[in-house]
């Protein structure tokens, strides 16, 4: 049999193994793994790594912030940058702002993404207003639409939910098999620190890092985990930036709770000293949680190695360094009104490969797990995405492990206009990216059209294997027989 396309001679890597073999693609899917396969077209991958394309599962694209700003990237530029960086699938956010319905929010993001993306996409739904109708009707409707992950904020005045609302969303998510994600920082601690800094006239961007103390993350992660345990619901702590927060995730996992963890390149490669620049340049490095220090980087790598983190995501939040983005309030604005976040969707995988695999910190299968397979598992995309298996979509990234490059705003293909990782030397880069067997990136050029990417209705979250937690107060054998568990 002749396949539409055969990738020959490469080293195939999945999250569990490596093997030398050919990969046959027919009708956009992997049809065979074997030797001596024949195809109408052949890609010679000798000396290259053939891996599942990355799944970028934390990105803010075509998203209004709560303060009214709009990200610099839309679904076209965001997906193109992702593709150049070795990704074949993206899951940005659809943000419900207060006063908006969930269905209205998803319709809005459908209109922004449809026909625009070069890669297949879905959204996580940010829930900021969990009203009765949202909990009882709109979240179940969203779930039926294939949106099987919801994000909650414990900070940002216009986005945060209180603890009771948090428990309500966790319970609805649990009932439907959705995964809740949380931005865990203590809002009151941030406000208190901010007020003290501003009262002393300390308003430059670098003070943003002090206004979000590590303890604010530790407290909120602890609280979030306790809430998830109370209702025995799965919870993913996104962008963990502190050793203390990571240790809480690790402990909860060891106890069998359905707790999952994510960290991001900025916490592995940058520190708050990067924010100590004149004028407003430090604003380029402002994100929440903020950059920490070198000791944190070491600890987070150890947590990657010991399995605390399921995913390393970019948290791509592109705002330009001009009056359309970070400098919308002028050159003298306090850090409190500067948009949070930095671009990084194209840099995530080259950095993780070079600094992780290249420096011996993680193995190639671990790289695939952290960059693709675990996201597919958490977000209901396995076995369609995230692996090299017969029947899976042919979403494939071919990497040259020896190709050297330098990260620069000029080669990221996004609209942010700067890179927080400017000048970082990397060894190992994607050279070809396929989406459903179609060349998206090859030879340093874009080949797919906007609109190639399709919406992915995702399946429910499978978290078998964790025993979970039964609070005695919710256990009918210990609580006078009352049945109040969600
Ligand atoms: O600073 C960041 N990360 N901005 C994006 C929004 C978020 O909290 O993930
Ligand atoms: Zn967040
Ligand atoms: Zn984010």
Coordinates of C-alpha atoms and ligand atoms in Angstrom, one line a residue:
X1 CA 0.0 0.0 0.0
X2 CA 1.2 3.5 -0.8
X3 CA 0.6 6.1 1.9
X4 CA 0.0 9.8 1.1
X5 CA 3.2 10.6 2.9
X6 CA 5.9 8.6 4.6
X7 CA 8.4 10.0 7.0
X8 CA 11.5 7.8 6.7
X9 CA 14.6 7.1 8.7
X10 CA 14.0 9.3 11.7
X11 CA 14.0 8.5 15.4
X12 CA 10.4 8.5 16.6
X13 CA 9.9 9.7 20.1
X14 CA 6.7 9.3 22.2
X15 CA 6.1 10.0 25.9
X16 CA 7.1 6.4 26.7
X17 CA 9.6 5.2 24.1
X18 CA 12.0 5.9 21.2
X19 CA 12.3 3.7 18.1
X20 CA 13.7 3.9 14.6
X21 CA 11.1 3.4 12.0
X22 CA 9.0 4.9 9.2
X23 CA 5.7 6.6 9.8
X24 CA 3.0 6.3 7.1
X25 CA 0.3 9.0 6.8
X26 CA -3.0 8.5 5.0
X27 CA -6.0 10.9 5.0
X28 CA -4.3 13.1 7.6
X29 CA -3.9 10.3 10.1
X30 CA -1.0 8.0 11.1
X31 CA -1.8 4.8 9.3
X32 CA 1.3 2.8 10.0
X33 CA 4.5 2.6 12.0
X34 CA 6.9 0.2 10.4
X35 CA 9.8 -0.5 8.2
X36 CA 10.1 0.0 4.4
X37 CA 6.8 1.9 4.1
X38 CA 6.0 3.4 0.7
X39 CA 4.4 6.8 0.1
X40 CA 3.5 9.1 -2.7
X41 CA 5.6 11.7 -1.0
X42 CA 8.6 11.0 1.3
X43 CA 10.2 13.1 3.9
X44 CA 13.8 11.9 4.7
X45 CA 14.1 12.4 8.5
X46 CA 17.5 10.7 8.8
X47 CA 19.3 12.2 11.8
X48 CA 16.1 13.9 12.9
X49 CA 13.6 13.4 15.7
X50 CA 10.0 12.7 14.8
X51 CA 7.8 13.7 17.7
X52 CA 4.1 14.5 18.3
X53 CA 3.7 18.2 17.6
X54 CA 3.6 20.4 20.7
X55 CA 0.3 21.2 22.3
X56 CA 0.4 24.7 23.7
X57 CA -2.2 24.6 26.4
X58 CA -1.8 28.0 28.1
X59 CA -1.9 31.0 25.8
X60 CA -3.9 34.2 25.7
X61 CA -4.8 34.9 22.1
X62 CA -7.4 37.4 20.8
X63 CA -8.3 37.9 24.4
X64 CA -9.6 41.0 26.1
X65 CA -8.0 41.6 29.5
X66 CA -10.2 42.6 32.4
X67 CA -8.8 46.1 32.1
X68 CA -10.0 46.4 28.5
X69 CA -6.7 45.8 26.5
X70 CA -6.5 43.3 23.7
X71 CA -3.7 40.8 23.2
X72 CA -1.4 41.6 20.3
X73 CA -1.9 38.2 18.7
X74 CA -5.0 37.0 17.0
X75 CA -5.6 33.4 16.0
X76 CA -3.6 33.8 12.8
X77 CA -0.4 35.3 14.3
X78 CA -0.6 33.3 17.5
X79 CA -1.0 30.0 15.7
X80 CA 1.7 30.8 13.2
X81 CA 4.2 31.7 16.0
X82 CA 3.2 28.5 17.8
X83 CA 3.7 26.4 14.6
X84 CA 7.2 27.9 14.0
X85 CA 8.0 26.9 17.6
X86 CA 7.1 23.2 17.0
X87 CA 3.4 23.1 18.0
X88 CA 0.6 21.6 16.1
X89 CA -2.3 22.4 18.4
X90 CA -3.2 25.3 20.6
X91 CA -5.7 25.7 23.5
X92 CA -6.0 29.4 24.4
X93 CA -8.6 30.9 26.7
X94 CA -12.1 32.2 26.1
X95 CA -12.6 34.7 28.9
X96 CA -16.0 35.3 30.4
X97 CA -16.0 38.8 31.8
X98 CA -18.6 39.8 34.4
X99 CA -22.0 40.4 32.9
X100 CA -21.3 38.1 29.9
X101 CA -22.9 34.8 29.5
X102 CA -20.8 31.7 28.9
X103 CA -22.5 30.8 25.6
X104 CA -22.1 34.4 24.5
X105 CA -18.4 34.2 25.4
X106 CA -17.8 31.0 23.4
X107 CA -19.7 32.4 20.4
X108 CA -17.4 35.4 20.5
X109 CA -14.3 33.3 20.6
X110 CA -15.6 31.1 17.8
X111 CA -16.0 34.2 15.7
X112 CA -12.4 35.2 16.5
X113 CA -10.9 31.8 15.9
X114 CA -12.9 30.4 13.0
X115 CA -11.1 30.7 9.7
X116 CA -8.1 32.3 11.4
X117 CA -5.9 29.6 12.9
X118 CA -3.3 27.6 11.0
X119 CA -3.4 25.0 13.8
X120 CA -6.3 23.0 15.3
X121 CA -7.5 24.7 18.4
X122 CA -9.9 24.6 21.4
X123 CA -10.4 27.0 24.3
X124 CA -10.4 26.7 28.1
X125 CA -13.3 28.7 29.4
X126 CA -12.3 31.4 32.0
X127 CA -15.3 31.7 34.4
X128 CA -15.5 35.0 36.3
X129 CA -19.2 35.1 36.9
X130 CA -20.5 31.7 38.1
X131 CA -24.2 32.7 38.4
X132 CA -26.9 30.2 38.9
X133 CA -27.7 30.0 35.2
X134 CA -24.0 29.6 34.4
X135 CA -23.6 26.7 36.9
X136 CA -26.8 24.9 36.1
X137 CA -27.1 25.5 32.3
X138 CA -24.2 27.3 30.6
X139 CA -21.3 25.2 32.0
X140 CA -23.0 21.9 31.1
X141 CA -23.8 23.4 27.6
X142 CA -20.2 24.4 27.2
X143 CA -19.1 20.9 28.2
X144 CA -21.5 19.4 25.6
X145 CA -19.8 21.8 23.1
X146 CA -16.5 20.1 23.8
X147 CA -15.1 22.7 26.2
X148 CA -13.9 20.4 29.0
X149 CA -11.6 22.7 31.0
X150 CA -12.5 25.8 33.0
X151 CA -10.1 28.3 34.5
X152 CA -10.7 30.3 37.7
X153 CA -8.8 33.2 39.2
X154 CA -8.1 33.7 42.9
X155 CA -6.8 37.2 42.1
X156 CA -7.4 40.2 39.8
X157 CA -10.4 42.2 41.1
X158 CA -12.5 41.9 37.9
X159 CA -11.9 38.1 37.5
X160 CA -11.6 36.5 40.9
X161 CA -14.2 34.1 42.3
X162 CA -14.7 33.6 46.1
X163 CA -14.1 30.3 47.8
X164 CA -17.8 29.2 47.7
X165 CA -18.0 30.0 44.0
X166 CA -14.7 28.1 43.5
X167 CA -16.3 25.1 45.1
X168 CA -19.5 25.4 43.0
X169 CA -17.5 25.4 39.8
X170 CA -15.3 22.5 40.9
X171 CA -18.5 20.5 41.7
X172 CA -20.1 21.2 38.3
X173 CA -16.8 20.4 36.6
X174 CA -16.5 17.2 38.5
X175 CA -20.0 16.2 37.6
X176 CA -19.4 16.6 33.9
X177 CA -15.8 15.3 33.8
X178 CA -14.2 18.7 33.2
X179 CA -10.9 19.8 34.5
X180 CA -10.7 23.0 36.5
X181 CA -7.6 25.1 36.2
X182 CA -6.6 27.8 38.7
X183 CA -4.5 31.0 38.8
X184 CA -3.6 30.7 42.5
X185 CA -2.5 33.9 44.2
X186 CA -3.9 35.6 47.3
X187 CA -5.6 38.8 46.2
X188 CA -5.6 40.4 49.7
X189 CA -1.8 39.9 50.1
X190 CA -1.2 41.4 46.7
X191 CA -3.4 44.4 47.5
X192 CA -1.7 45.0 50.8
X193 CA 1.8 44.8 49.3
X194 CA 0.8 47.0 46.4
X195 CA -0.7 49.7 48.7
X196 CA 2.5 49.8 50.7
X197 CA 4.8 50.0 47.6
X198 CA 2.7 52.8 46.0
X199 CA 2.5 54.7 49.3
X200 CA 6.3 54.9 49.2
X201 CA 6.3 56.0 45.5
X202 CA 7.6 52.6 44.4
X203 CA 5.7 52.3 41.1
X204 CA 8.2 51.2 38.5
X205 CA 7.5 47.9 36.7
X206 CA 10.1 46.0 38.8
X207 CA 8.0 46.5 42.0
X208 CA 5.3 44.4 40.5
X209 CA 7.5 41.5 41.4
X210 CA 7.5 42.5 45.1
X211 CA 3.8 43.2 45.1
X212 CA 3.1 39.5 44.3
X213 CA 5.0 37.7 47.1
X214 CA 5.8 34.0 46.9
X215 CA 3.7 33.5 50.1
X216 CA 0.6 34.8 48.1
X217 CA 1.1 31.9 45.7
X218 CA 1.8 29.4 48.5
X219 CA -1.3 30.4 50.5
X220 CA -3.6 30.3 47.4
X221 CA -2.3 27.0 46.1
X222 CA -2.8 25.5 49.6
X223 CA -6.4 26.8 49.7
X224 CA -7.1 25.7 46.1
X225 CA -5.9 22.2 46.8
X226 CA -7.9 22.0 50.0
X227 CA -11.0 23.1 48.1
X228 CA -10.4 20.5 45.4
X229 CA -9.9 17.8 48.0
X230 CA -13.1 18.8 49.8
X231 CA -15.2 18.0 46.7
X232 CA -12.7 15.4 45.4
X233 CA -12.5 17.2 42.1
X234 CA -9.5 17.3 39.7
X235 CA -7.6 20.6 39.7
X236 CA -4.6 21.8 37.7
X237 CA -2.6 24.6 39.3
X238 CA -1.3 26.7 36.3
X239 CA 1.9 28.7 36.1
X240 CA 3.4 27.5 39.4
X241 CA 6.3 29.9 40.1
X242 CA 7.5 29.0 43.6
X243 CA 9.2 26.0 45.2
X244 CA 6.7 26.2 48.0
X245 CA 3.8 26.0 45.6
X246 CA 5.4 23.1 43.7
X247 CA 5.9 21.3 47.0
X248 CA 2.2 21.6 47.8
X249 CA 1.3 20.1 44.4
X250 CA 3.8 17.3 44.9
X251 CA 2.5 16.4 48.4
X252 CA -1.1 16.4 47.2
X253 CA -0.2 14.1 44.3
X254 CA 1.7 11.8 46.6
X255 CA -1.4 11.5 48.7
X256 CA -3.5 10.5 45.7
X257 CA -5.4 13.8 45.3
X258 CA -6.4 14.7 41.7
X259 CA -4.0 17.6 41.6
X260 CA -2.0 18.5 38.5
X261 CA 0.7 21.1 37.9
X262 CA 2.0 23.4 35.3
X263 CA 5.0 25.7 35.2
X264 CA 6.4 28.0 32.4
X265 CA 9.7 28.8 30.8
X266 CA 9.8 32.3 32.3
X267 CA 10.1 30.8 35.8
X268 CA 12.9 28.5 34.6
X269 CA 14.9 31.0 32.6
X270 CA 14.3 34.5 33.9
X271 CA 14.5 36.2 37.3
X272 CA 13.1 39.4 38.8
X273 CA 16.5 41.0 38.1
X274 CA 15.4 41.0 34.4
X275 CA 12.8 43.6 35.4
X276 CA 15.4 45.9 36.9
X277 CA 15.8 48.1 33.7
X278 CA 15.5 51.8 33.2
X279 CA 12.4 53.7 32.0
X280 CA 9.6 51.3 31.4
X281 CA 11.7 48.4 29.9
X282 CA 11.0 46.2 33.0
X283 CA 7.4 46.1 31.9
X284 CA 8.3 43.7 29.2
X285 CA 9.0 41.1 31.9
X286 CA 5.9 41.8 34.0
X287 CA 3.8 38.7 34.4
X288 CA 1.7 37.2 37.2
X289 CA 2.8 35.3 39.1
X290 CA 6.0 37.3 38.7
X291 CA 9.5 36.2 37.9
X292 CA 11.4 35.0 41.0
X293 CA 15.1 34.1 41.6
X294 CA 17.8 31.6 40.6
X295 CA 17.1 29.3 43.6
X296 CA 13.5 29.0 42.4
X297 CA 14.7 28.0 38.9
X298 CA 16.8 25.1 40.4
X299 CA 13.9 24.0 42.5
X300 CA 11.4 24.1 39.7
X301 CA 13.7 22.0 37.5
X302 CA 13.9 19.4 40.3
X303 CA 10.1 19.4 40.4
X304 CA 10.0 18.8 36.6
X305 CA 12.4 15.9 37.0
X306 CA 10.5 14.4 39.9
X307 CA 7.1 14.5 38.1
X308 CA 5.4 17.3 40.0
X309 CA 4.6 19.1 36.7
X310 CA 2.5 17.5 34.0
X311 CA 3.0 20.4 31.6
X312 CA 5.4 23.2 30.8
X313 CA 3.3 25.9 29.0
X314 CA 4.2 29.3 27.7
X315 CA 1.4 31.4 29.2
X316 CA 1.8 33.5 26.1
X317 CA 0.2 36.8 26.9
X318 CA 1.5 39.2 24.2
X319 CA 1.1 43.0 24.8
X320 CA 3.2 45.3 22.7
X321 CA 5.6 47.8 24.4
X322 CA 3.6 50.7 23.0
X323 CA 0.4 52.5 23.6
X324 CA -1.7 49.6 22.3
X325 CA -0.3 47.4 25.0
X326 CA 1.9 47.7 28.0
X327 CA 2.3 51.5 27.7
X328 CA -1.3 52.3 27.2
X329 CA -1.3 54.5 30.3
X330 CA 1.9 56.3 29.5
X331 CA 5.6 56.2 30.4
X332 CA 4.9 57.3 34.0
X333 CA 2.2 54.8 34.8
X334 CA 2.4 52.7 38.0
X335 CA 2.9 48.9 37.6
X336 CA -0.8 48.4 38.7
X337 CA -2.1 49.5 35.3
X338 CA 0.4 47.8 33.1
X339 CA -0.9 44.7 31.3
X340 CA 0.5 41.5 32.7
X341 CA 2.1 38.8 30.6
X342 CA 4.8 38.2 28.1
X343 CA 5.0 36.5 24.7
X344 CA 6.6 33.0 24.5
X345 CA 4.5 30.7 22.4
X346 CA 7.2 30.2 19.8
X347 CA 10.1 30.0 22.3
X348 CA 8.6 27.5 24.7
X349 CA 9.7 24.3 23.0
X350 CA 13.1 25.4 21.7
X351 CA 14.0 26.5 25.2
X352 CA 12.7 23.4 26.9
X353 CA 14.5 21.2 24.4
X354 CA 17.8 23.0 24.5
X355 CA 17.9 23.6 28.2
X356 CA 16.1 20.4 29.2
X357 CA 17.1 17.7 26.8
X358 CA 20.3 19.3 25.6
X359 CA 21.6 19.9 29.1
X360 CA 20.6 16.5 30.3
X361 CA 17.9 17.6 32.7
X362 CA 15.1 15.6 31.0
X363 CA 15.0 12.8 28.5
X364 CA 13.4 13.0 25.1
X365 CA 10.3 11.0 26.1
X366 CA 9.9 13.4 29.1
X367 CA 10.2 16.3 26.7
X368 CA 7.3 14.8 24.6
X369 CA 5.3 14.2 27.8
X370 CA 5.7 17.8 29.1
X371 CA 5.2 19.5 25.7
X372 CA 2.4 17.4 24.2
X373 CA 1.2 14.1 25.5
X374 CA 0.3 15.2 29.1
X375 CA -1.6 18.2 27.7
X376 CA -3.5 15.9 25.4
X377 CA -4.4 13.6 28.3
X378 CA -5.4 16.4 30.7
X379 CA -7.5 18.2 28.1
X380 CA -9.3 15.3 26.5
X381 CA -7.4 15.1 23.2
X382 CA -5.8 11.7 23.5
X383 CA -5.5 9.6 21.4
X384 CA -6.3 12.0 18.6
X385 CA -3.5 14.4 19.4
X386 CA -0.3 14.2 21.5
X387 CA 1.1 10.8 20.4
X388 CA 2.5 8.8 17.5
X389 CA 0.0 6.0 17.2
X390 CA -2.0 4.4 14.4
X391 CA -5.2 6.3 14.1
X392 CA -3.9 9.5 15.6
X393 CA -4.0 12.8 13.7
X394 CA -0.7 13.2 11.8
X395 CA 0.3 16.2 14.0
X396 CA 4.0 15.8 13.9
X397 CA 7.1 18.0 14.6
X398 CA 10.4 16.9 13.0
X399 CA 13.3 18.3 15.0
X400 CA 16.9 18.7 14.1
X401 CA 18.6 18.1 17.4
X402 CA 21.8 19.8 16.3
X403 CA 20.4 22.9 14.6
X404 CA 21.5 26.0 16.4
X405 CA 19.6 29.2 16.7
X406 CA 19.1 32.4 18.7
X407 CA 15.8 33.5 20.1
X408 CA 14.9 36.9 18.9
X409 CA 11.7 38.9 18.4
X410 CA 12.6 38.8 14.7
X411 CA 12.2 35.1 14.4
X412 CA 9.2 34.5 16.7
X413 CA 6.5 35.4 14.1
X414 CA 4.2 36.9 16.8
X415 CA 2.9 40.4 17.0
X416 CA 4.4 41.3 20.4
X417 CA 7.3 43.1 19.0
X418 CA 9.7 41.8 21.6
X419 CA 10.9 38.6 23.2
X420 CA 11.6 38.2 26.9
X421 CA 14.1 35.5 25.8
X422 CA 15.9 37.8 23.3
X423 CA 19.4 36.4 22.7
X424 CA 19.0 33.0 24.2
X425 CA 21.1 30.5 22.2
X426 CA 19.4 27.2 21.6
X427 CA 20.5 23.9 20.1
X428 CA 17.7 21.8 18.6
X429 CA 14.9 23.3 16.6
X430 CA 11.8 22.1 14.7
X431 CA 12.3 22.0 11.0
X432 CA 9.0 20.6 9.8
X433 CA 5.6 20.7 11.4
X434 CA 2.6 18.8 10.1
X435 CA -1.0 19.3 11.0
X436 CA -3.2 16.4 10.0
X437 CA -0.5 15.4 7.5
X438 CA -0.4 18.9 5.9
X439 CA 2.8 20.8 5.9
X440 CA 2.4 23.9 8.1
X441 CA 6.1 24.7 8.6
X442 CA 8.9 23.5 6.4
X443 CA 12.3 24.9 5.4
X444 CA 11.8 27.9 7.6
X445 CA 8.6 28.9 5.8
X446 CA 4.9 28.9 6.5
X447 CA 2.9 26.6 4.1
X448 CA -0.6 26.4 5.6
X449 CA -3.3 29.0 5.2
X450 CA -5.2 30.7 8.0
X451 CA -8.3 28.6 8.4
X452 CA -6.5 25.2 8.0
X453 CA -6.9 24.9 11.8
X454 CA -10.2 23.4 13.0
X455 CA -12.0 23.7 16.3
X456 CA -11.5 20.6 18.5
X457 CA -14.4 19.4 20.6
X458 CA -12.6 17.8 23.4
X459 CA -13.5 14.7 25.4
X460 CA -13.9 14.6 29.2
X461 CA -10.9 14.5 31.5
X462 CA -9.7 11.0 32.4
X463 CA -8.2 10.9 35.8
X464 CA -8.3 7.2 36.6
X465 CA -5.5 6.0 38.8
X466 CA -5.8 8.5 41.6
X467 CA -7.6 7.3 44.6
X468 CA -8.8 10.9 45.4
X469 CA -9.9 12.1 48.8
X470 CA -13.1 11.7 50.8
X471 CA -13.6 14.3 53.5
X472 CA -15.1 12.8 56.6
X473 CA -17.8 15.4 56.6
X474 CA -18.9 14.3 53.1
X475 CA -18.6 10.6 53.9
X476 CA -22.1 9.2 54.8
X477 CA -20.5 6.5 57.0
X478 CA -19.0 9.3 59.2
X479 CA -21.4 12.2 58.8
X480 CA -24.7 10.9 60.2
X481 CA -25.6 9.4 56.8
X482 CA -26.1 12.8 55.1
X483 CA -25.5 12.8 51.3
X484 CA -24.1 16.1 50.4
X485 CA -21.1 15.1 48.3
X486 CA -21.1 16.6 44.7
Ligands
LIG1 O1 0.7 37.7 33.6 C1 0.0 36.9 33.0 N1 0.4 35.6 33.1 N2 -1.0 37.2 32.3 C2 -1.9 36.3 31.7 C3 -3.1 36.0 32.5 C4 -2.8 34.9 33.5 O2 -2.9 35.1 34.6 O3 -2.5 33.8 33.1
LIG2 ZN1 -3.1 33.1 35.2
LIG3 ZN1 -2.2 32.8 31.6

